[in-house]
Structure formats: C-alpha cells, structure tokens
C-alpha cells in the first residue's frame, strides 16, 4: 500500500544505457535501494497494460502483433509534487523538478511551500552560486550534504552519471525549511533522484553534479571529501554485496515474471509507425539474463556496447574510490564477538569488539558506532525461480537499513548491550561496529555477526505492564471521537520511546506528547484531537497524539509492539456488545491483569458504564448512566415475546396510561423512545408493535438495537451478562 494517493500517474517504457529494452529493472531497483538508505526516492511498480483503440484485440496481418491492444510492460512511479513530500514524511518546502536546458527556477517549480520564497530565488541561488569557490560554511548553510552523501554514494555505485554541473537534469531539488539568516531564509537544498535508467553499465559523463563539483573542484574541500568517502565505504560494506543485491534485484524482477517474452514480441522489430525498441539477441533479452548482467556489472566487470567496467566490477571501483586516497591511514577494521547467553535472547544481546587500532597512532580515537539490522534470509536466493511465491511474501529487508544504531560514542568501550526492542524474535539480524579517528576517517564496518533473535530470557517491564484498557471504536456522532487508552499496570515507570501501534492503527510514542508512563497512569491516542476536545475535558487527559488509520467499526486486530517485540494483540468484535457499536459506549477491560492471550475473548471486556467512555481515567466508582435492557421489552420481564407487543399497545392506547418503563413523559420521550422504537424510525407508534409481531411470529428483522442486553440512558438496569 502506498502512503499517499497519486494525483498524477507517471509511466515509462524505460530503456538501458545500451539503448536496449530492460523492463526498467535497474531503474526500479535503484529507487528501492535509495529508499533503503534513507534517500527520498519515488515509490513505483511495474505493470502491463492495454490500449483499446480498435475492434480487434490483435488485428490480422503481418504487423498485427504490433498494432493490437497489448502495450507490454511499463513502470508507474510517483510524481514530484506535494503528495511526494507527504508520502515521504517531508516538511513542506519548495520542490523543483530539474529540466534539461532550463535554468529558471519558476519554470521548474513543482510545489510552492507556504512560508518559502515564491520567486524561485532559492533554486536560482544554487544554480548560480553552488560551486567550488564557496566556503565550507556556505556549503553547510545552503546544502544538506549529509543527505547528499547518501544519494550520491549510491549514484556512484549504480553509475548514475547522466548529468553534469551545468546540465540541470535527472534530479529534483527540495529545500527543507531550515530558514536561517545564514542561508538567506532559503532553506537547505537536498537532491532527489530521477531518470536513473542509464545505470548498471556503460553510461555518459563522470557523475559530477553541483554539490560534487563544489567539494571536488578547485582546491577541494577535504573534510567533505572524507565524509563522502566514508559513506561510499559504508555502502560497499553493508549493501554492495552479492547476498544483498541479489535479493532486491530478484524480488523486483519477480513482479514482471512471465511478461518479458510478450513484451519483446510487441516491441522488437516493430514498424517505426508503431514504436519499436531494441532487444539484443543475447541472454540479456530475458529477465534472468538481465539479472546476470547487473550482477556482472556489480562484481565482475566486462565490456558492453558503448563502454566497459573494469575487473572486479563496480565493487572494485567503490573500494578504490573510497580507500585509495587514504591508503595506510584508515583505522583498523574492528572484530567483534557475542558475549550473551545461548540463543540470543532479545533482552540479553551483548557484544564485545577488539581494541582500537590506527596507523596514525594509538591516541587518535574519536568515536565508535554500533548498528543492528534485520535482514531477509532466503536460502538459495540466487537460483530461486522468479515465480517462487517467496519473492512476493514481503519486501526484502536490506542491511543498509538499521533497526537500531548507537549513534557516535565518544568514549571507547569494547562492550555494548543492544536494547531488547531493537530485535524481532525469530528474525535474522546482523550486528557490526566501526571506529573513527580524529582526522574524520571511519574504518570499514566490522565483519557481520549474524544471528536469529530468541525469546526474552527474563521479564521486560513494558511488555509485562503496558495494557490497552479502553477502546472507543465506533463513537456516537462519528469516528473522529474514537480513541484507545493505555494503562501502566506495573510498579515502575515505563519508557514508551520504542512503543507503537503497528496493526489496526499506526502510532509511535517516540517523540509524542507522552513518552513515559508512571505506575497507575493512563495515556490516550485519539483519531482527531480537535474533535475529541469538543466532548472531553482534555486538560485532565494525557493525550499522546493522533493515530493514523481507523479503528474499524466492524472490529479488527490491533497490535501494540515494543520495537520488534509484540506486547499484545487483540481482536475486538462489534458483535460482542451492541451498545459499543455506535451507541456511545466504549469497550473496557474487566481486569488489566488478564493474560494477553485472552484479550480476544469477549469475556475480557464489558461495555463501559459511562456514556462516551472515560478516556484517560479509571472507569470504577462512577454512577452508571442508564441501565441494561432488552430492546423492545415493554413489560420489563427481560424477555421479548407477544406480551411486549401487547404492553406497547397498552402504553399507546390504554387510558388511564399504565406506568412507563423508563424516564420521559410519554412513550416517545427519553429512554422510552430508545427502548421501544423497535423499527428504528426515531418514533414510537403502532408500527413498532407490528414490527415486533412480525419478528416474533414471521421471522422478520430483529429490533433495531438487536436482541441482546444494551445500556439505555434513563432506563433501570434489568438484565445481566
């Protein structure tokens, strides 16, 4: 599922740097990998399509196969507009899609941010002044080089070179809203990728864009170059490995499996009037051949029409580019070992690394960093058929995307304890460490230590004590009043920084308004805070924030997690208690100490006693509003039969009138109307008596509120559970 709707559908046939048909495989893979390394890149997918422009699906004649409805494989991908920013969680800043031979900012503007300059001057400033003559302070103020290192390290790996400093093409410029006097209130520029089909083989130019020229041109900016090469070293260690690339390439290709031959039949040797595309006569004209070709580029090298890649492929180039300028200066690559108990329990993941060693001296240590990543493990991935369902089970997890990092640790310590939330039980993970010297050079990441995370060895406070205690899933007057309540049932304060709702609704407590919870305290997550505040006294409620998604009115599975550990899963059902399904009452837990395995049972929950619930407050000790009744029970005997239809007729027509069951001066007021309005037309009359008789004797529809006990305001409490 995509995180935002597309306003514009971009499509492309794609072609390779050898002008051959390649089904856009390399372009699609590039965007997946850029995204995995934290670079905002277009979401996209392959599809095949038909254009129905005549009565015959495939016209007869020699050129019929080219003139029919089938147009083969294409790629759909995101457009650069405001929805791109929303989908990638980016703040509203000016966004420009670079167009070849155009230097005017306003002509390339795709989104105008509310508080940004509106004359294109931020774009034109980069266009006119980002070059090697700028100072390091200027570069830091106007360009987000940390983001660019991620983007361009992969551009080097793919050989995405189809641009040059004055080309103004095949990229987008986004100005993150960091409006400071030192950057003229322009914001800081980030580069996003575009049109990277001429990759994974011979291509044009040398990979110099404006940020690159600014740090490598002229006398150069050494500190920037070092950090750039540090990132290339990281890409080589964590991503540009055969076990990683084969996963993402084969998964991407699997969605086009079986369509490559029809695609070739449509485009190869077609008459010019119908559009044609070149497909070589080699094995590259199959998906398997294209995959092999990409892996050859990555790790073997060779010659192709239009150019060659040296021995060792792009891997050798990355090694040379990142390390050669600092030969003999890099800190030694550390080694590491596991020091925790057998089975790798997630709450006892401890590791130890070797001592710091640097050719430039023993006193040059500046920082170290640890990382953990979950990785996909597919046995025999390189030879698995593209039709194997495993490729479509879930997106592959690449090591370049960490689940946890220590950040830079400035005091050397051989030992590390990874927090229990960082690993997922039953999943394969890799841990690594690296060190940095005081000249700004990072070592290579250590060799990987791979393991499958095991069950916790002991208790974890957050898992043991955090519980969902109240759910308003179909609030009266609309879903914007919905909420879900959490409670700390333990005796210690809970850190919620790694707690999230991950199924049913989505919400992370990290950075929210509530990041910890004292014993006995409540926190509430709401659908719409502004609407919620019109009904509840929010000054007395700890509201963590607004969730995304929806608490389904018909019931669904909700999961609360602590990083990779599931705290609880509960599947509520709207059939449990009718009064909680749109009538204004919430589901409340009967006992927070109930085992989580029983949370999906109706017996673990009861309808709340208070209309609209008690979000952020205990439910006990408050006088209930309304009692539990059987809808239509006019004679108050807790059964629904002929006598209730007779009693209703007496209420309507007998004089003097017999006693009414609930509050209200007549059958059509207060709780009486709610109880006796069997047909649900918001009035009580003879039609309700007929409706009851139809239900009792002719198997007609049940009363509008059902046939079970519901709480009705203004009525006595007659029926139990």
PDB file of N, CA, C and O in Angstrom, residues 278-330:
ATOM      1  N   UNK A 278      14.892  -1.860 -29.139  1.00  0.00           N
ATOM      2  CA  UNK A 278      15.908  -2.840 -29.479  1.00  0.00           C
ATOM      3  C   UNK A 278      16.066  -3.837 -28.339  1.00  0.00           C
ATOM      4  O   UNK A 278      16.164  -3.474 -27.175  1.00  0.00           O
ATOM      5  N   UNK A 279      16.086  -5.111 -28.687  1.00  0.00           N
ATOM      6  CA  UNK A 279      16.418  -6.172 -27.741  1.00  0.00           C
ATOM      7  C   UNK A 279      17.535  -6.985 -28.360  1.00  0.00           C
ATOM      8  O   UNK A 279      17.418  -7.464 -29.493  1.00  0.00           O
ATOM      9  N   UNK A 280      18.623  -7.129 -27.623  1.00  0.00           N
ATOM     10  CA  UNK A 280      19.762  -7.862 -28.168  1.00  0.00           C
ATOM     11  C   UNK A 280      19.419  -9.335 -28.314  1.00  0.00           C
ATOM     12  O   UNK A 280      18.471  -9.841 -27.712  1.00  0.00           O
ATOM     13  N   UNK A 281      20.222 -10.012 -29.111  1.00  0.00           N
ATOM     14  CA  UNK A 281      19.995 -11.439 -29.353  1.00  0.00           C
ATOM     15  C   UNK A 281      20.643 -12.296 -28.283  1.00  0.00           C
ATOM     16  O   UNK A 281      20.634 -13.515 -28.368  1.00  0.00           O
ATOM     17  N   UNK A 282      21.208 -11.670 -27.253  1.00  0.00           N
ATOM     18  CA  UNK A 282      21.909 -12.417 -26.210  1.00  0.00           C
ATOM     19  C   UNK A 282      20.948 -12.776 -25.087  1.00  0.00           C
ATOM     20  O   UNK A 282      19.758 -12.487 -25.129  1.00  0.00           O
ATOM     21  N   UNK A 283      21.507 -13.384 -24.061  1.00  0.00           N
ATOM     22  CA  UNK A 283      20.694 -13.795 -22.914  1.00  0.00           C
ATOM     23  C   UNK A 283      20.132 -12.603 -22.155  1.00  0.00           C
ATOM     24  O   UNK A 283      19.261 -12.764 -21.296  1.00  0.00           O
ATOM     25  N   UNK A 284      20.599 -11.392 -22.465  1.00  0.00           N
ATOM     26  CA  UNK A 284      20.069 -10.218 -21.793  1.00  0.00           C
ATOM     27  C   UNK A 284      18.608  -9.961 -22.161  1.00  0.00           C
ATOM     28  O   UNK A 284      17.949  -9.127 -21.557  1.00  0.00           O
ATOM     29  N   UNK A 285      18.107 -10.662 -23.169  1.00  0.00           N
ATOM     30  CA  UNK A 285      16.719 -10.478 -23.569  1.00  0.00           C
ATOM     31  C   UNK A 285      15.761 -11.318 -22.737  1.00  0.00           C
ATOM     32  O   UNK A 285      14.621 -11.534 -23.127  1.00  0.00           O
ATOM     33  N   UNK A 286      16.208 -11.797 -21.601  1.00  0.00           N
ATOM     34  CA  UNK A 286      15.348 -12.443 -20.615  1.00  0.00           C
ATOM     35  C   UNK A 286      15.581 -11.756 -19.279  1.00  0.00           C
ATOM     36  O   UNK A 286      16.621 -11.126 -19.056  1.00  0.00           O
ATOM     37  N   UNK A 287      14.623 -11.878 -18.388  1.00  0.00           N
ATOM     38  CA  UNK A 287      14.819 -11.295 -17.064  1.00  0.00           C
ATOM     39  C   UNK A 287      16.018 -11.931 -16.366  1.00  0.00           C
ATOM     40  O   UNK A 287      16.819 -11.245 -15.723  1.00  0.00           O
ATOM     41  N   UNK A 288      16.158 -13.228 -16.485  1.00  0.00           N
ATOM     42  CA  UNK A 288      17.305 -13.893 -15.866  1.00  0.00           C
ATOM     43  C   UNK A 288      18.615 -13.378 -16.471  1.00  0.00           C
ATOM     44  O   UNK A 288      19.610 -13.193 -15.773  1.00  0.00           O
ATOM     45  N   UNK A 289      18.599 -13.140 -17.783  1.00  0.00           N
ATOM     46  CA  UNK A 289      19.792 -12.604 -18.417  1.00  0.00           C
ATOM     47  C   UNK A 289      20.104 -11.201 -17.935  1.00  0.00           C
ATOM     48  O   UNK A 289      21.273 -10.850 -17.729  1.00  0.00           O
ATOM     49  N   UNK A 290      19.064 -10.379 -17.754  1.00  0.00           N
ATOM     50  CA  UNK A 290      19.284  -9.023 -17.258  1.00  0.00           C
ATOM     51  C   UNK A 290      19.800  -9.038 -15.836  1.00  0.00           C
ATOM     52  O   UNK A 290      20.680  -8.243 -15.463  1.00  0.00           O
ATOM     53  N   UNK A 291      19.290  -9.936 -15.005  1.00  0.00           N
ATOM     54  CA  UNK A 291      19.782 -10.054 -13.627  1.00  0.00           C
ATOM     55  C   UNK A 291      21.257 -10.426 -13.627  1.00  0.00           C
ATOM     56  O   UNK A 291      22.072  -9.839 -12.899  1.00  0.00           O
ATOM     57  N   UNK A 292      21.615 -11.411 -14.440  1.00  0.00           N
ATOM     58  CA  UNK A 292      23.028 -11.825 -14.525  1.00  0.00           C
ATOM     59  C   UNK A 292      23.897 -10.673 -15.006  1.00  0.00           C
ATOM     60  O   UNK A 292      25.026 -10.480 -14.530  1.00  0.00           O
ATOM     61  N   UNK A 293      23.382  -9.884 -15.944  1.00  0.00           N
ATOM     62  CA  UNK A 293      24.116  -8.743 -16.471  1.00  0.00           C
ATOM     63  C   UNK A 293      24.369  -7.709 -15.372  1.00  0.00           C
ATOM     64  O   UNK A 293      25.469  -7.140 -15.264  1.00  0.00           O
ATOM     65  N   UNK A 294      23.367  -7.455 -14.530  1.00  0.00           N
ATOM     66  CA  UNK A 294      23.518  -6.490 -13.439  1.00  0.00           C
ATOM     67  C   UNK A 294      24.524  -6.991 -12.406  1.00  0.00           C
ATOM     68  O   UNK A 294      25.348  -6.211 -11.895  1.00  0.00           O
ATOM     69  N   UNK A 295      24.485  -8.284 -12.107  1.00  0.00           N
ATOM     70  CA  UNK A 295      25.446  -8.827 -11.146  1.00  0.00           C
ATOM     71  C   UNK A 295      26.865  -8.825 -11.719  1.00  0.00           C
ATOM     72  O   UNK A 295      27.845  -8.637 -10.987  1.00  0.00           O
ATOM     73  N   UNK A 296      26.985  -9.009 -13.022  1.00  0.00           N
ATOM     74  CA  UNK A 296      28.298  -8.924 -13.661  1.00  0.00           C
ATOM     75  C   UNK A 296      28.850  -7.508 -13.539  1.00  0.00           C
ATOM     76  O   UNK A 296      30.030  -7.309 -13.232  1.00  0.00           O
ATOM     77  N   UNK A 297      28.003  -6.513 -13.783  1.00  0.00           N
ATOM     78  CA  UNK A 297      28.412  -5.120 -13.619  1.00  0.00           C
ATOM     79  C   UNK A 297      28.870  -4.873 -12.188  1.00  0.00           C
ATOM     80  O   UNK A 297      29.870  -4.191 -11.946  1.00  0.00           O
ATOM     81  N   UNK A 298      28.129  -5.431 -11.216  1.00  0.00           N
ATOM     82  CA  UNK A 298      28.402  -5.143  -9.810  1.00  0.00           C
ATOM     83  C   UNK A 298      29.690  -5.776  -9.312  1.00  0.00           C
ATOM     84  O   UNK A 298      30.433  -5.159  -8.545  1.00  0.00           O
ATOM     85  N   UNK A 299      30.016  -7.010  -9.767  1.00  0.00           N
ATOM     86  CA  UNK A 299      31.097  -7.743  -9.122  1.00  0.00           C
ATOM     87  C   UNK A 299      32.150  -8.331 -10.061  1.00  0.00           C
ATOM     88  O   UNK A 299      33.203  -8.762  -9.584  1.00  0.00           O
ATOM     89  N   UNK A 300      31.897  -8.354 -11.364  1.00  0.00           N
ATOM     90  CA  UNK A 300      32.844  -8.996 -12.280  1.00  0.00           C
ATOM     91  C   UNK A 300      33.463  -8.017 -13.252  1.00  0.00           C
ATOM     92  O   UNK A 300      34.679  -8.027 -13.477  1.00  0.00           O
ATOM     93  N   UNK A 301      32.641  -7.145 -13.826  1.00  0.00           N
ATOM     94  CA  UNK A 301      33.126  -6.235 -14.855  1.00  0.00           C
ATOM     95  C   UNK A 301      33.043  -6.875 -16.226  1.00  0.00           C
ATOM     96  O   UNK A 301      32.679  -8.043 -16.379  1.00  0.00           O
ATOM     97  N   UNK A 302      33.364  -6.103 -17.244  1.00  0.00           N
ATOM     98  CA  UNK A 302      33.328  -6.611 -18.601  1.00  0.00           C
ATOM     99  C   UNK A 302      33.094  -5.498 -19.590  1.00  0.00           C
ATOM    100  O   UNK A 302      33.060  -4.313 -19.244  1.00  0.00           O
ATOM    101  N   UNK A 303      32.928  -5.893 -20.839  1.00  0.00           N
ATOM    102  CA  UNK A 303      32.732  -4.931 -21.923  1.00  0.00           C
ATOM    103  C   UNK A 303      31.326  -5.063 -22.488  1.00  0.00           C
ATOM    104  O   UNK A 303      30.799  -6.166 -22.628  1.00  0.00           O
ATOM    105  N   UNK A 304      30.744  -3.946 -22.796  1.00  0.00           N
ATOM    106  CA  UNK A 304      29.425  -3.877 -23.390  1.00  0.00           C
ATOM    107  C   UNK A 304      29.459  -2.876 -24.534  1.00  0.00           C
ATOM    108  O   UNK A 304      30.384  -2.047 -24.611  1.00  0.00           O
ATOM    109  N   UNK A 305      28.480  -2.917 -25.414  1.00  0.00           N
ATOM    110  CA  UNK A 305      28.405  -1.871 -26.432  1.00  0.00           C
ATOM    111  C   UNK A 305      28.371  -0.495 -25.762  1.00  0.00           C
ATOM    112  O   UNK A 305      27.547  -0.246 -24.888  1.00  0.00           O
ATOM    113  N   UNK A 306      29.305   0.345 -26.107  1.00  0.00           N
ATOM    114  CA  UNK A 306      29.337   1.687 -25.549  1.00  0.00           C
ATOM    115  C   UNK A 306      30.317   1.875 -24.413  1.00  0.00           C
ATOM    116  O   UNK A 306      30.504   2.989 -23.931  1.00  0.00           O
ATOM    117  N   UNK A 307      30.969   0.817 -23.948  1.00  0.00           N
ATOM    118  CA  UNK A 307      31.931   1.009 -22.872  1.00  0.00           C
ATOM    119  C   UNK A 307      32.199  -0.260 -22.109  1.00  0.00           C
ATOM    120  O   UNK A 307      31.742  -1.341 -22.474  1.00  0.00           O
ATOM    121  N   UNK A 308      32.941  -0.136 -21.025  1.00  0.00           N
ATOM    122  CA  UNK A 308      33.318  -1.300 -20.226  1.00  0.00           C
ATOM    123  C   UNK A 308      33.407  -0.915 -18.760  1.00  0.00           C
ATOM    124  O   UNK A 308      33.459   0.264 -18.405  1.00  0.00           O
ATOM    125  N   UNK A 309      33.411  -1.938 -17.928  1.00  0.00           N
ATOM    126  CA  UNK A 309      33.603  -1.788 -16.494  1.00  0.00           C
ATOM    127  C   UNK A 309      34.777  -2.680 -16.118  1.00  0.00           C
ATOM    128  O   UNK A 309      34.840  -3.845 -16.529  1.00  0.00           O
ATOM    129  N   UNK A 310      35.713  -2.143 -15.356  1.00  0.00           N
ATOM    130  CA  UNK A 310      36.949  -2.848 -15.074  1.00  0.00           C
ATOM    131  C   UNK A 310      36.774  -4.125 -14.286  1.00  0.00           C
ATOM    132  O   UNK A 310      35.696  -4.420 -13.745  1.00  0.00           O
ATOM    133  N   UNK A 311      37.851  -4.891 -14.219  1.00  0.00           N
ATOM    134  CA  UNK A 311      37.856  -6.159 -13.492  1.00  0.00           C
ATOM    135  C   UNK A 311      37.430  -5.935 -12.042  1.00  0.00           C
ATOM    136  O   UNK A 311      37.842  -4.968 -11.399  1.00  0.00           O
ATOM    137  N   UNK A 312      36.612  -6.850 -11.531  1.00  0.00           N
ATOM    138  CA  UNK A 312      36.079  -6.711 -10.182  1.00  0.00           C
ATOM    139  C   UNK A 312      34.793  -5.918 -10.132  1.00  0.00           C
ATOM    140  O   UNK A 312      34.180  -5.776  -9.070  1.00  0.00           O
ATOM    141  N   UNK A 313      34.370  -5.398 -11.311  1.00  0.00           N
ATOM    142  CA  UNK A 313      33.103  -4.694 -11.394  1.00  0.00           C
ATOM    143  C   UNK A 313      33.067  -3.431 -10.566  1.00  0.00           C
ATOM    144  O   UNK A 313      34.082  -2.876 -10.143  1.00  0.00           O
ATOM    145  N   UNK A 314      31.853  -2.966 -10.327  1.00  0.00           N
ATOM    146  CA  UNK A 314      31.700  -1.715  -9.590  1.00  0.00           C
ATOM    147  C   UNK A 314      32.159  -1.853  -8.154  1.00  0.00           C
ATOM    148  O   UNK A 314      32.521  -0.854  -7.502  1.00  0.00           O
ATOM    149  N   UNK A 315      32.170  -3.062  -7.621  1.00  0.00           N
ATOM    150  CA  UNK A 315      32.662  -3.271  -6.260  1.00  0.00           C
ATOM    151  C   UNK A 315      34.116  -2.841  -6.146  1.00  0.00           C
ATOM    152  O   UNK A 315      34.507  -2.171  -5.182  1.00  0.00           O
ATOM    153  N   UNK A 316      34.924  -3.217  -7.122  1.00  0.00           N
ATOM    154  CA  UNK A 316      36.336  -2.831  -7.110  1.00  0.00           C
ATOM    155  C   UNK A 316      36.483  -1.322  -7.227  1.00  0.00           C
ATOM    156  O   UNK A 316      37.333  -0.711  -6.581  1.00  0.00           O
ATOM    157  N   UNK A 317      35.644  -0.709  -8.058  1.00  0.00           N
ATOM    158  CA  UNK A 317      35.702   0.747  -8.178  1.00  0.00           C
ATOM    159  C   UNK A 317      35.391   1.409  -6.842  1.00  0.00           C
ATOM    160  O   UNK A 317      36.067   2.363  -6.431  1.00  0.00           O
ATOM    161  N   UNK A 318      34.336   0.938  -6.143  1.00  0.00           N
ATOM    162  CA  UNK A 318      33.972   1.544  -4.869  1.00  0.00           C
ATOM    163  C   UNK A 318      35.096   1.402  -3.859  1.00  0.00           C
ATOM    164  O   UNK A 318      35.404   2.343  -3.109  1.00  0.00           O
ATOM    165  N   UNK A 319      35.718   0.231  -3.814  1.00  0.00           N
ATOM    166  CA  UNK A 319      36.848   0.023  -2.902  1.00  0.00           C
ATOM    167  C   UNK A 319      37.958   1.021  -3.188  1.00  0.00           C
ATOM    168  O   UNK A 319      38.509   1.648  -2.277  1.00  0.00           O
ATOM    169  N   UNK A 320      38.293   1.161  -4.455  1.00  0.00           N
ATOM    170  CA  UNK A 320      39.392   2.043  -4.833  1.00  0.00           C
ATOM    171  C   UNK A 320      39.038   3.503  -4.573  1.00  0.00           C
ATOM    172  O   UNK A 320      39.835   4.255  -4.015  1.00  0.00           O
ATOM    173  N   UNK A 321      37.821   3.896  -4.944  1.00  0.00           N
ATOM    174  CA  UNK A 321      37.437   5.298  -4.791  1.00  0.00           C
ATOM    175  C   UNK A 321      37.395   5.694  -3.319  1.00  0.00           C
ATOM    176  O   UNK A 321      37.810   6.802  -2.942  1.00  0.00           O
ATOM    177  N   UNK A 322      36.887   4.810  -2.470  1.00  0.00           N
ATOM    178  CA  UNK A 322      36.727   5.155  -1.057  1.00  0.00           C
ATOM    179  C   UNK A 322      38.026   5.063  -0.273  1.00  0.00           C
ATOM    180  O   UNK A 322      38.279   5.873   0.621  1.00  0.00           O
ATOM    181  N   UNK A 323      38.862   4.077  -0.586  1.00  0.00           N
ATOM    182  CA  UNK A 323      40.018   3.786   0.269  1.00  0.00           C
ATOM    183  C   UNK A 323      41.347   4.308  -0.261  1.00  0.00           C
ATOM    184  O   UNK A 323      42.217   4.722   0.520  1.00  0.00           O
ATOM    185  N   UNK A 324      41.532   4.286  -1.582  1.00  0.00           N
ATOM    186  CA  UNK A 324      42.852   4.612  -2.141  1.00  0.00           C
ATOM    187  C   UNK A 324      43.366   5.980  -1.712  1.00  0.00           C
ATOM    188  O   UNK A 324      44.560   6.121  -1.390  1.00  0.00           O
ATOM    189  N   UNK A 325      42.529   7.031  -1.689  1.00  0.00           N
ATOM    190  CA  UNK A 325      43.058   8.336  -1.276  1.00  0.00           C
ATOM    191  C   UNK A 325      43.551   8.365   0.170  1.00  0.00           C
ATOM    192  O   UNK A 325      44.247   9.296   0.568  1.00  0.00           O
ATOM    193  N   UNK A 326      43.159   7.353   0.961  1.00  0.00           N
ATOM    194  CA  UNK A 326      43.546   7.319   2.372  1.00  0.00           C
ATOM    195  C   UNK A 326      44.323   6.045   2.693  1.00  0.00           C
ATOM    196  O   UNK A 326      44.256   5.537   3.819  1.00  0.00           O
ATOM    197  N   UNK A 327      45.017   5.527   1.691  1.00  0.00           N
ATOM    198  CA  UNK A 327      45.773   4.281   1.884  1.00  0.00           C
ATOM    199  C   UNK A 327      46.732   4.420   3.062  1.00  0.00           C
ATOM    200  O   UNK A 327      47.498   5.375   3.158  1.00  0.00           O
ATOM    201  N   UNK A 328      46.667   3.479   3.958  1.00  0.00           N
ATOM    202  CA  UNK A 328      47.562   3.479   5.111  1.00  0.00           C
ATOM    203  C   UNK A 328      47.104   4.351   6.255  1.00  0.00           C
ATOM    204  O   UNK A 328      47.753   4.371   7.309  1.00  0.00           O
ATOM    205  N   UNK A 329      45.966   5.075   6.097  1.00  0.00           N
ATOM    206  CA  UNK A 329      45.508   5.976   7.153  1.00  0.00           C
ATOM    207  C   UNK A 329      44.240   5.503   7.854  1.00  0.00           C
ATOM    208  O   UNK A 329      43.913   5.996   8.931  1.00  0.00           O
ATOM    209  N   UNK A 330      43.496   4.592   7.247  1.00  0.00           N
ATOM    210  CA  UNK A 330      42.230   4.170   7.838  1.00  0.00           C
ATOM    211  C   UNK A 330      42.453   3.424   9.153  1.00  0.00           C
ATOM    212  O   UNK A 330      43.363   2.585   9.261  1.00  0.00           O
TER     213      UNK A 330
END
